[in-house]
CSV table of C-alpha atoms in Angstrom, one decimal:
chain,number,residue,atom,x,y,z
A,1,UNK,CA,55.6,175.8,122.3
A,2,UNK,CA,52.0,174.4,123.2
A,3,UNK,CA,51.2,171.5,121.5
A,4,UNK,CA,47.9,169.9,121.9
A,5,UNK,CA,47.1,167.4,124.1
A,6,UNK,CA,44.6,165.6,122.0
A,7,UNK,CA,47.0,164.9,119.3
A,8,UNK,CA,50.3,164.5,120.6
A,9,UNK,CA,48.5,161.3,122.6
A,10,UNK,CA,46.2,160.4,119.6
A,11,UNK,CA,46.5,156.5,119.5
A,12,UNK,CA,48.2,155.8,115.4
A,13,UNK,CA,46.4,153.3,112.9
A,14,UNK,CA,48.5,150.7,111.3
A,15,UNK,CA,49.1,152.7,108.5
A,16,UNK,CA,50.5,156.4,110.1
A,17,UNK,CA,52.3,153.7,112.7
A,18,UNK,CA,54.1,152.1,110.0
A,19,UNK,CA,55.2,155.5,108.2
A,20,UNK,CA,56.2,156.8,111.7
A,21,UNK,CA,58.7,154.0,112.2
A,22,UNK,CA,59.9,154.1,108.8
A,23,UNK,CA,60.2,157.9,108.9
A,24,UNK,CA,61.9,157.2,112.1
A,25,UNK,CA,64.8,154.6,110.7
A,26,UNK,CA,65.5,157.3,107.9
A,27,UNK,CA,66.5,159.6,110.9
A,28,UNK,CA,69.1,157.0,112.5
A,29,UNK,CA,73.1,157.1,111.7
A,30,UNK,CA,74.2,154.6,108.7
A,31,UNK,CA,76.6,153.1,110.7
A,32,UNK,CA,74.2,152.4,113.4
A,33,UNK,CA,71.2,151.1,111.5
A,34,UNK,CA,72.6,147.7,110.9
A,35,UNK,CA,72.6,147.6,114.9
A,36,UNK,CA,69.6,149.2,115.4
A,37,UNK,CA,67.9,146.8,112.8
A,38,UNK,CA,69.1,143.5,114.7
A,39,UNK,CA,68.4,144.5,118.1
A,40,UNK,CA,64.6,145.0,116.6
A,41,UNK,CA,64.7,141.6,114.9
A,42,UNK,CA,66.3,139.6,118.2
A,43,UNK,CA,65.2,141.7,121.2
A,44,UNK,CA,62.9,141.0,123.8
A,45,UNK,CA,62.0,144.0,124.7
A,46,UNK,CA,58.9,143.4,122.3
A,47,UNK,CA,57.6,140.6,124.3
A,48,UNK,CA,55.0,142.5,126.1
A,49,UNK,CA,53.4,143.5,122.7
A,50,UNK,CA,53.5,140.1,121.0
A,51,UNK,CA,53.3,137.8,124.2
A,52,UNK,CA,49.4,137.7,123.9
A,53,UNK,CA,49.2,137.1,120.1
A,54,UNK,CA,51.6,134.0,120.2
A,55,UNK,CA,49.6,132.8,123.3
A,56,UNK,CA,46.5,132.8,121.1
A,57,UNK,CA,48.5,131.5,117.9
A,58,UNK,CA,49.6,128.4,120.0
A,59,UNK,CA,46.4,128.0,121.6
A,60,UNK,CA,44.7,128.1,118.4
A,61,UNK,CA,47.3,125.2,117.3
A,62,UNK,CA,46.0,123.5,120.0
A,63,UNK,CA,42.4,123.5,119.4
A,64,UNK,CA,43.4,122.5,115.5
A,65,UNK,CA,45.4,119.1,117.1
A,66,UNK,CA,42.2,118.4,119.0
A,67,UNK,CA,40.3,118.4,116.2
A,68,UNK,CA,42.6,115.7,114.6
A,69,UNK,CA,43.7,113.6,117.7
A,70,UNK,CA,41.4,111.2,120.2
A,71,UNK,CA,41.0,112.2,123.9
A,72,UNK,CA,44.0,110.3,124.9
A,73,UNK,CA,46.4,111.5,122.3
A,74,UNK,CA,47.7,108.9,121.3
A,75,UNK,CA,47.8,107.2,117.4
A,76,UNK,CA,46.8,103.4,116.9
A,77,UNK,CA,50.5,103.3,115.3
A,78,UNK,CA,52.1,104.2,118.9
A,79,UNK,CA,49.4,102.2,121.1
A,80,UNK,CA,51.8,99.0,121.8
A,81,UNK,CA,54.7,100.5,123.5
A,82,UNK,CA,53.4,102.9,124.7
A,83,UNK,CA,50.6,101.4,126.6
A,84,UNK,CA,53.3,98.7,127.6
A,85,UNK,CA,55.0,101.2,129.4
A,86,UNK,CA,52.0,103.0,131.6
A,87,UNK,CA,50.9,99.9,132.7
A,88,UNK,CA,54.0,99.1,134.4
A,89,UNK,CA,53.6,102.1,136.5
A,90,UNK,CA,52.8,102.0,140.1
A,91,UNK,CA,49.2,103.6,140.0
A,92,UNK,CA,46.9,103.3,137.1
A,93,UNK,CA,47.8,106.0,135.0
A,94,UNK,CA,46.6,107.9,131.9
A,95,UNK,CA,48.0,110.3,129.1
A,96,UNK,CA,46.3,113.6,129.0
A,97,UNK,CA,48.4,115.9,126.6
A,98,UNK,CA,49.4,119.1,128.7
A,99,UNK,CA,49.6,121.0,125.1
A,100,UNK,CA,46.5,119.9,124.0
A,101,UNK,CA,44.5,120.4,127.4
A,102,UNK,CA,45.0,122.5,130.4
A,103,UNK,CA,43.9,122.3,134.0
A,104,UNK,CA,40.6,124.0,133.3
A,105,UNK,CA,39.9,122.0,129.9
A,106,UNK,CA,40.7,118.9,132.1
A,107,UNK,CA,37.9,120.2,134.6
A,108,UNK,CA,35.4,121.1,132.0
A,109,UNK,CA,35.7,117.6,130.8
A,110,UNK,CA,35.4,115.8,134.3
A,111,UNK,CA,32.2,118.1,134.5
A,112,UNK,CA,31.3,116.7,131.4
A,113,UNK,CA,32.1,113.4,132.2
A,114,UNK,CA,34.4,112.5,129.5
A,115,UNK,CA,37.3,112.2,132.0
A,116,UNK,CA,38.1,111.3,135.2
A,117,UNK,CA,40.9,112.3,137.8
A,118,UNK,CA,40.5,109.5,139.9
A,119,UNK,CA,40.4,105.4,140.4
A,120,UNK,CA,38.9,103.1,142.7
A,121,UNK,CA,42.0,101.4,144.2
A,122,UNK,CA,39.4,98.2,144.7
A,123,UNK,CA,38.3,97.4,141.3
A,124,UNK,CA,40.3,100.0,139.6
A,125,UNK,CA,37.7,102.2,137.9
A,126,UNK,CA,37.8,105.9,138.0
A,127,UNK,CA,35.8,106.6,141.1
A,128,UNK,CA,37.9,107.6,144.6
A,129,UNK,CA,41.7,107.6,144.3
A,130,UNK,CA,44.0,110.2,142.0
A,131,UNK,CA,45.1,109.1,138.5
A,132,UNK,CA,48.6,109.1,137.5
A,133,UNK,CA,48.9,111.4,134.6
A,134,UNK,CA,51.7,111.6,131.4
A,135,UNK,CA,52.3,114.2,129.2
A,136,UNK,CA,54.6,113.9,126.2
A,137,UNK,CA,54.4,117.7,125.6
A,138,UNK,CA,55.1,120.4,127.2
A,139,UNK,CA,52.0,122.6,128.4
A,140,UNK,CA,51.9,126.5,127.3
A,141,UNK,CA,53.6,127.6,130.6
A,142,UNK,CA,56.3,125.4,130.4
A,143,UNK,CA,57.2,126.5,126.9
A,144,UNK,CA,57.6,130.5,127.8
A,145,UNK,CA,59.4,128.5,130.8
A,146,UNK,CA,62.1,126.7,128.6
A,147,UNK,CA,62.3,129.8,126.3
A,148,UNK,CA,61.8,133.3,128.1
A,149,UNK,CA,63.9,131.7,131.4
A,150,UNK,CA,65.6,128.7,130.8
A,151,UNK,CA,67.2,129.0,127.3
A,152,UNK,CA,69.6,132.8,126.1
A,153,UNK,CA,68.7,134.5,123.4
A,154,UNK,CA,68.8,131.8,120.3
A,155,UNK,CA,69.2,134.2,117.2
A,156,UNK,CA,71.6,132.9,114.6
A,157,UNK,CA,71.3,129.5,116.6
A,158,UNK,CA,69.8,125.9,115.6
A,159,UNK,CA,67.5,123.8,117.8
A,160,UNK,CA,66.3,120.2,117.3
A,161,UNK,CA,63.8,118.4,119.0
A,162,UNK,CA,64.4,114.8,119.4
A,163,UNK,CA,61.0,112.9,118.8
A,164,UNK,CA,58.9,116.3,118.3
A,165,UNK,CA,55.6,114.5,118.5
A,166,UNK,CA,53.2,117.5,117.9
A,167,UNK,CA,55.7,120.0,117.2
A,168,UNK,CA,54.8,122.3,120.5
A,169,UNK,CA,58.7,122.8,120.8
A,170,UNK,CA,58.7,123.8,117.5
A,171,UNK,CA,56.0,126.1,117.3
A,172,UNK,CA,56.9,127.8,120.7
A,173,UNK,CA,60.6,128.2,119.3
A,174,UNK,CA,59.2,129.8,116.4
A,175,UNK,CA,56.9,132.6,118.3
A,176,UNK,CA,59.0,132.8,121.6
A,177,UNK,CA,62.4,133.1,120.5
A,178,UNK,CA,64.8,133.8,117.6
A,179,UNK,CA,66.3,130.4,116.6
A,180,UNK,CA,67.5,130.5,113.5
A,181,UNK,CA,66.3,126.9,112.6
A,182,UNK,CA,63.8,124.5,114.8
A,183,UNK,CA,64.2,121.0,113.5
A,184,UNK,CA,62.2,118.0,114.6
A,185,UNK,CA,62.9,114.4,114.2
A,186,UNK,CA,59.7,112.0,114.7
A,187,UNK,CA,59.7,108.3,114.1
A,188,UNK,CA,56.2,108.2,114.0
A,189,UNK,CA,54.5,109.0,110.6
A,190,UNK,CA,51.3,110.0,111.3
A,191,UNK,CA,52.6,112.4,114.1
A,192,UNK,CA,55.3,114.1,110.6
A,193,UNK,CA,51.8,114.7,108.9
A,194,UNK,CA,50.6,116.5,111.7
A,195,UNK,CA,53.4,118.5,112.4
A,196,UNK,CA,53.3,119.8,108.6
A,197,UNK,CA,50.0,120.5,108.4
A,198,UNK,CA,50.4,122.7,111.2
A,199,UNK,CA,53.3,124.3,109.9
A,200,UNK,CA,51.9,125.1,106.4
A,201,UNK,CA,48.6,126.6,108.2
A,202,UNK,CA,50.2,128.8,110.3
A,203,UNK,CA,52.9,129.5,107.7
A,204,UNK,CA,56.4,128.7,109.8
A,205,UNK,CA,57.9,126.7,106.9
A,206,UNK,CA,60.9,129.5,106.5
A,207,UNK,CA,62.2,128.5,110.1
A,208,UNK,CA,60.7,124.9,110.8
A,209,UNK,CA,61.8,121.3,109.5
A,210,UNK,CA,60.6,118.5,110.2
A,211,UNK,CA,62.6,115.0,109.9
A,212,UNK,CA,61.0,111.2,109.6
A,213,UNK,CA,63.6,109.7,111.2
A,214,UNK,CA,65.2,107.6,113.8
A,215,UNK,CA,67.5,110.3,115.5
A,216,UNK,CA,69.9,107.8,116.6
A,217,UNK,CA,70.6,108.4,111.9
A,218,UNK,CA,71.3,112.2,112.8
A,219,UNK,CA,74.5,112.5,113.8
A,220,UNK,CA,75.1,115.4,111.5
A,221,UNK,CA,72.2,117.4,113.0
A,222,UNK,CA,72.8,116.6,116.9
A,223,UNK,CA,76.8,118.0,116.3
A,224,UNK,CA,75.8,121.0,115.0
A,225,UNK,CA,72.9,121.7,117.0
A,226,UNK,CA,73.6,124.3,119.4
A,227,UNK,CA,70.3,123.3,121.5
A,228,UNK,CA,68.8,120.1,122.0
A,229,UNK,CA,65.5,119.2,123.6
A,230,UNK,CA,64.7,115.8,124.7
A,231,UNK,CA,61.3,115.6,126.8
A,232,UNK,CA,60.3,111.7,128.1
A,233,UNK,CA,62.0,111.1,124.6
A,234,UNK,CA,62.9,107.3,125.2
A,235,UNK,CA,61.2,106.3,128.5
A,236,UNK,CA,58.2,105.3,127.0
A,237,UNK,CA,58.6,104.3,123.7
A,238,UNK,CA,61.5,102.4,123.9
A,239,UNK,CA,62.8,99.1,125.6
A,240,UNK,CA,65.9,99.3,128.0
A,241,UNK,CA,68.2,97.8,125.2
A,242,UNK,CA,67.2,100.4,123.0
A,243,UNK,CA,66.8,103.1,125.2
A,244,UNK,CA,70.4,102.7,126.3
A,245,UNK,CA,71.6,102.5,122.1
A,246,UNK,CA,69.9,106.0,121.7
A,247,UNK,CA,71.5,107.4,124.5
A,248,UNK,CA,74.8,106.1,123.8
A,249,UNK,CA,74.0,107.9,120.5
A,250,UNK,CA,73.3,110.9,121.7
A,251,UNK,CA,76.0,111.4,123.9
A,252,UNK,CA,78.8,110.1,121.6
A,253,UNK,CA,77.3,113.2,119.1
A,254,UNK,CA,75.9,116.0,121.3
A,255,UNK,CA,79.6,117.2,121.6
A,256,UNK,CA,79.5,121.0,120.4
A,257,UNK,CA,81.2,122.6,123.0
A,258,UNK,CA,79.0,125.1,124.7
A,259,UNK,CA,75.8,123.8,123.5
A,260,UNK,CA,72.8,123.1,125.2
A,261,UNK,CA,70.3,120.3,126.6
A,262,UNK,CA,67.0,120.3,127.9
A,263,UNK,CA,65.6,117.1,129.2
A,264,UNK,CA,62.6,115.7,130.8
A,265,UNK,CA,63.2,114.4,133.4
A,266,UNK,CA,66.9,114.3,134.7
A,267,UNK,CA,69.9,113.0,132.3
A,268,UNK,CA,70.4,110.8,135.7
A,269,UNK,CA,66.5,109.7,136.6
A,270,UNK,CA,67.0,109.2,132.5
A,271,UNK,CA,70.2,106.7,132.5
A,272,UNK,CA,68.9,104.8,136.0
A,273,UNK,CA,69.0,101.4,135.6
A,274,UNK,CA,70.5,101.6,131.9
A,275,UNK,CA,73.5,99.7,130.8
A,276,UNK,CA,75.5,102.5,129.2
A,277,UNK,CA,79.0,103.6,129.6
A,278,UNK,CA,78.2,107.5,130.0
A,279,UNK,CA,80.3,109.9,132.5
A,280,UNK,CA,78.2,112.7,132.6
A,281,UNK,CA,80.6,114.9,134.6
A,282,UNK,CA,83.0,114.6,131.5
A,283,UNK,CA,79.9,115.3,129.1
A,284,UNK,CA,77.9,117.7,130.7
A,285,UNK,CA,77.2,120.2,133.5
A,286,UNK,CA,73.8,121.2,134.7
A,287,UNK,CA,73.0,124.6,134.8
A,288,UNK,CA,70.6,126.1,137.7
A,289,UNK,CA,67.5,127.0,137.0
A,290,UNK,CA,65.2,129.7,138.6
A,291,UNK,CA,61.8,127.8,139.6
A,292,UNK,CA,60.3,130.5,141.0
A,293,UNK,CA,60.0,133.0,138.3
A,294,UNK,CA,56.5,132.8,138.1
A,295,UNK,CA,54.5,134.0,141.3
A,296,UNK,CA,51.5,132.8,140.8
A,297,UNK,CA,49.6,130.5,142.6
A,298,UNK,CA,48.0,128.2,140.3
A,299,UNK,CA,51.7,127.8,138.8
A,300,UNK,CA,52.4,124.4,138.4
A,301,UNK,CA,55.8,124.5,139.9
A,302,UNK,CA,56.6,121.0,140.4
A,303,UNK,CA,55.9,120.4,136.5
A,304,UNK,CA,58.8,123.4,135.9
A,305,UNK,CA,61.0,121.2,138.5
A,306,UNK,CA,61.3,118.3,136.0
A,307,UNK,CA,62.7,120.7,133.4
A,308,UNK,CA,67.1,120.5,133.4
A,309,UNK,CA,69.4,122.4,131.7
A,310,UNK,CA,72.5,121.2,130.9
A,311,UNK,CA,75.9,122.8,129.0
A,312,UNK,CA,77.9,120.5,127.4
A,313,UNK,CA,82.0,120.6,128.2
């Protein structure tokens, strides 16, 4: 039978698309439907449809944090600790959020003058020598990283971030995977307000919660959490007494066997020089991770590098 090019290859509206698949389901066995039905809801075999849209959603989110946030990210409520903590590193360093700005934002504002990369290592102003530079959120890449490479398939599974900040974990869980639940648990205030306005705008309340709370009052949460996420969490908001409570915390109630942790940096480069009575080869293994997944050049691979992966026992 002939059938003419032209319309066998005709490219469907929304409308005759959505009657087609609909038309198509009614066609599929009863017994297989159910199947059928939750490999379209969980699959990522859809990625390459969607990948640009949630891309654009996130950056979008970005551009809307901007809006709300000073160059340096940071809140007057957090200034203390945290600025306690960069100065006691060993080149002058700054905090450029890798959410909020990416490598060519960062050069359009150095064109601009509005930023610097560099220092004089004389008088210490931002003239000849590279900056130091902390992020306390993961940039775009890393995200698809942690959730098209470094984490399975999450449907029907619950993640919480610990100290969510601006909720990127969150809102990359909720476009890049199928978690069941993404809870975030923020200390800070100011940074809950943020995270909820974001969530309301871009309507993820059905799969999002946020938490104003100390997580080291969560036990409940962390044991039946079947992934956790902990970027730069402690190191530089918290003293070593109190880093060394939280983690004691953390690992007396991350316990689900099977479950998963991502942390930035290492759990050892974390517990260095803390007093704690942790044996991570009786709590956790590490899982290897696949670095190179991404060809590209202008990858930043040593930024993947600081991303672990650990299962607990």
């Amino acid at each position: 039978m002939r059938i003419c090019s032209c319309t066998a290859f005709s490219k469907m509206e929304f409308r005759s698309a959505r009657q087609a698949i609909l038309r198509l389901l009614r066609t599929v066995a009863p017994a297989d439907l159910p199947l059928l039905l939750e490999w379209m809801r969980t699959s990522r075999d859809f990625d390459v449809f969607t990948q640009d849209n949630n891309d654009t959603m996130l950056k979008n989110i970005a551009e809307d944090l901007r809006n709300c946030l000073p160059l340096e990210s940071m809140l007057s409520s957090e200034h203390l600790a945290l600025q306690k903590q960069i100065k006691q590193q060993p080149e002058p360093t700054i905090q450029v959020d890798a959410f909020l700005y990416d490598e060519d934002f960062i050069d359009s504002l150095c064109e601009e003058g509005k930023m610097s990369r560099n220092y004089c290592m004389v008088c210490g102003s931002h003239q000849t020598a590279p900056l130091g530079f902390i992020s306390h959120s993961f940039s775009l890449m890393e995200l698809k990283f942690i959730y098209h490479h470094v984490l399975p398939a999450l449907s029907g599974k619950v993640l919480v971030d610990v100290g969510s900040r601006l909720g990127t974990v969150l809102y990359g869980g909720y476009l890049y995977s199928s978690a069941l639940q993404l809870y975030g648990v923020e200390l800070n205030g100011d940074f809950c307000q943020l995270q909820e306005m974001i969530i309301k705008k871009y309507q993820f309340t059905d799969r999002i919660k946020v938490l104003h709370a100390d997580i080291c009052t969560q036990g409940s949460l962390l044991q039946n959490a079947d992934v956790v996420v902990m970027n730069n969490v402690f190191e530089y908001f918290l003293g070593e007494a109190e880093q060394a409570r939280a983690w004691e915390y953390i690992s007396h109630n991350v316990r689900k066997q099977g479950s998963l942790l991502v942390t930035v940096p290492s759990l050892e480069e974390s517990l260095t020089g803390l007093q704690v009575n942790i044996q991570l080869s009786s709590w956790v293994e590490e899982v290897p991770l696949n670095y190179d997944v991404y060809p590209e050049k202008d990858i930043d691979r040593e930024a993947l590098q600081q991303i672990h992966l650990y299962r607990i026992l």
